[in-house]
mmCIF file of C-alpha atoms in Angstrom:
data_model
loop_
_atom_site.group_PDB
_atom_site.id
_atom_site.type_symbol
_atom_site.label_atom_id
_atom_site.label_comp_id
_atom_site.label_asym_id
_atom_site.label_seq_id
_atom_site.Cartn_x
_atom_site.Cartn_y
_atom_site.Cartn_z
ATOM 1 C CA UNK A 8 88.856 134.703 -48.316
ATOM 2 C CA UNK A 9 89.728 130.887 -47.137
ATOM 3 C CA UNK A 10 87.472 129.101 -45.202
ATOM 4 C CA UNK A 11 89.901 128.701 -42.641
ATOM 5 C CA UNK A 12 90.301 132.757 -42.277
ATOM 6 C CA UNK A 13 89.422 133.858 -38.650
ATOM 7 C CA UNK A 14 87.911 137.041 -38.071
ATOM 8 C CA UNK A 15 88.040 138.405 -34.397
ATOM 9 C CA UNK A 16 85.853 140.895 -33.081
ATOM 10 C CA UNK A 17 84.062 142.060 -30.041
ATOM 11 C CA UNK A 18 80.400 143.042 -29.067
ATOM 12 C CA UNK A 19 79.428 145.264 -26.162
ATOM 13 C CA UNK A 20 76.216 144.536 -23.898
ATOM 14 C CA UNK A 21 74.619 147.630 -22.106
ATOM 15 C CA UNK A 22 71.475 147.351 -20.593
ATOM 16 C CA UNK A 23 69.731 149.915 -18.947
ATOM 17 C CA UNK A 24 67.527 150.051 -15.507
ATOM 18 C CA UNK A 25 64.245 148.421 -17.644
ATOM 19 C CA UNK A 26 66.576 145.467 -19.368
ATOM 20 C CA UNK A 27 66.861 147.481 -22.643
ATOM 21 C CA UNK A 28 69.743 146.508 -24.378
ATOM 22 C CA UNK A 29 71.186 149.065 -26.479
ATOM 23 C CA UNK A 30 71.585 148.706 -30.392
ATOM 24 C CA UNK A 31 72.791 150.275 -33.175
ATOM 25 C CA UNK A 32 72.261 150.659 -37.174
ATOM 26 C CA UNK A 33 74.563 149.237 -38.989
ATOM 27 C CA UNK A 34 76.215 151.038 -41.394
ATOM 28 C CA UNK A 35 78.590 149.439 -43.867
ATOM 29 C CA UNK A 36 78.039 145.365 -44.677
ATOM 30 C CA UNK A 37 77.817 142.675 -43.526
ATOM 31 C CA UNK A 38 74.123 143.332 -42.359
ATOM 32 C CA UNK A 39 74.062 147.189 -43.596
ATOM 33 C CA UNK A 40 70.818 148.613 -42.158
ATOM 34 C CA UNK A 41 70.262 145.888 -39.308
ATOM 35 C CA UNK A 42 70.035 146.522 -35.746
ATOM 36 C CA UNK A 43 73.232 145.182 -33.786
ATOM 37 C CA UNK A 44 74.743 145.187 -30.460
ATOM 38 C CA UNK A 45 77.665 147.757 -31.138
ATOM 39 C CA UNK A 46 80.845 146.208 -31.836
ATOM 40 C CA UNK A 47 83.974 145.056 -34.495
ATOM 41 C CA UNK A 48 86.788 144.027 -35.180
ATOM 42 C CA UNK A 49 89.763 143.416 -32.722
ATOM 43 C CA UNK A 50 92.791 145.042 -34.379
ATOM 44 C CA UNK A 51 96.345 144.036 -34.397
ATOM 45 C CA UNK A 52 98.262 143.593 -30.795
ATOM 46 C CA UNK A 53 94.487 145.100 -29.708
ATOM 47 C CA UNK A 54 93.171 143.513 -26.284
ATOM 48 C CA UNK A 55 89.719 142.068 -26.631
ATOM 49 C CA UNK A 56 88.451 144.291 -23.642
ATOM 50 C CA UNK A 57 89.865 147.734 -24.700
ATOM 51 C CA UNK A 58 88.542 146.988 -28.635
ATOM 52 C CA UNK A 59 85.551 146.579 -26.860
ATOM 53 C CA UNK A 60 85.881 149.923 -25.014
ATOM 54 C CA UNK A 61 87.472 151.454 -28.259
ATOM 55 C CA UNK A 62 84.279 150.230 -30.127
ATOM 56 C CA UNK A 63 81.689 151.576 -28.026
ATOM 57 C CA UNK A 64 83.256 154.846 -28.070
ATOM 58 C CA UNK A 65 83.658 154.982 -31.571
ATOM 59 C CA UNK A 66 80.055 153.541 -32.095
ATOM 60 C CA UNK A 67 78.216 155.632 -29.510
ATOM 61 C CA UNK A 68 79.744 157.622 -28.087
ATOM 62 C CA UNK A 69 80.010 156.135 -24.955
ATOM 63 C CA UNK A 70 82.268 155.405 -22.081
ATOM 64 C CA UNK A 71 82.113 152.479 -20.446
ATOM 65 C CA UNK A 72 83.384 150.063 -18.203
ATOM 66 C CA UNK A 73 84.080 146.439 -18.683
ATOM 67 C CA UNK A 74 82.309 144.314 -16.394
ATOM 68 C CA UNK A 75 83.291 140.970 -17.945
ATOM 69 C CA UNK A 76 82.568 138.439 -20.549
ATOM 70 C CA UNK A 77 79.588 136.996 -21.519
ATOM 71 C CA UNK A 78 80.034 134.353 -23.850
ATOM 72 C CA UNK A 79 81.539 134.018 -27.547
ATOM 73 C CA UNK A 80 79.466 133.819 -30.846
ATOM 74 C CA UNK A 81 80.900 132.739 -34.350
ATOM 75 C CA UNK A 82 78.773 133.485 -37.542
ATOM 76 C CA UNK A 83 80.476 133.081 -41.529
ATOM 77 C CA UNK A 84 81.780 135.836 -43.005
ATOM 78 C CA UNK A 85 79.883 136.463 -46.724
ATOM 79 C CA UNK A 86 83.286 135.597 -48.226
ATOM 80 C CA UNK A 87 84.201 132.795 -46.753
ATOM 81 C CA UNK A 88 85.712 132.185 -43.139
ATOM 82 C CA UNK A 89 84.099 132.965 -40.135
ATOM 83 C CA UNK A 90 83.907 135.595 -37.547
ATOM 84 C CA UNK A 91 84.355 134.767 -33.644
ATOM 85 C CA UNK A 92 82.884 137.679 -31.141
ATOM 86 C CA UNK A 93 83.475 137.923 -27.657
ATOM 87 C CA UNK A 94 80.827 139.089 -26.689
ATOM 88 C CA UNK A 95 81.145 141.447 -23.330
ATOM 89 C CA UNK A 96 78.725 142.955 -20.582
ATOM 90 C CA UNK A 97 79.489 146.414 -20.307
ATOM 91 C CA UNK A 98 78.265 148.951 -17.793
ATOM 92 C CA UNK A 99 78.108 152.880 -16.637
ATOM 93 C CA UNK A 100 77.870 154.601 -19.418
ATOM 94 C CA UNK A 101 79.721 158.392 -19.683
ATOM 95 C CA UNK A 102 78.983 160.871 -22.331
ATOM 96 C CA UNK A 103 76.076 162.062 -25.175
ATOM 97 C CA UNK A 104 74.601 158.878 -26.638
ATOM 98 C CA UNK A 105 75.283 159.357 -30.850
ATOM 99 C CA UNK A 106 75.554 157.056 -33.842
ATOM 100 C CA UNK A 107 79.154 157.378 -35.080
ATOM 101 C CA UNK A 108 81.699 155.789 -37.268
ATOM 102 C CA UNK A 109 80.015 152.778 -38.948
ATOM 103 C CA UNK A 110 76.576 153.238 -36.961
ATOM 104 C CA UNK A 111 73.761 155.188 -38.541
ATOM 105 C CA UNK A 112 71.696 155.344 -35.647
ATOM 106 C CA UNK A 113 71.604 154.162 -31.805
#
């Protein structure tokens, strides 16, 4: 990968009543077996706040809604170029918390 490559991707932020923030096992590399927030990559003609919906759900799932953004993160990607997250605040959670798709455990 160039070192110019840009990867986007999104990260959701749910906290609950206590301040918890909620995490999940990652699955598949980069970082297989680490606790993240749940999250991924924005895909083609994607929004950044419904990948970030699209992610949860797929990650947890959960429903949630978008209460705005809370900053943006970039970190290198192991081959080469970087990744840029938008990292989101996300609230009201809907359905049966679950590790899914890439996730192991939540």
């Amino acid at each position: 990968m160039d070192s110019a490559t840009v990867i986007r991707a999104v990260a959701a932020v749910l906290r609950d009543d206590t301040g918890r923030v909620l995490l999940v096992k990652r699955g598949n590399e980069p970082d297989r077996g680490a606790w993240s927030l749940p999250g991924g990559r924005i895909e083609a003609d994607e929004l950044p706040i419904d990948a970030v919906v699209r992610e949860m759900r797929e990650e947890t799932g959960l429903t949630v809604d978008v209460d705005g953004l809370l900053g943006q993160v970039e970190r290198p990607h192991p081959d080469g170029g970087r990744y840029v997250i938008d990292d989101f605040a996300v609230s009201n959670p809907r359905g049966a918390l679950m590790a899914a798709d890439d996730a192991t455990d939540a």
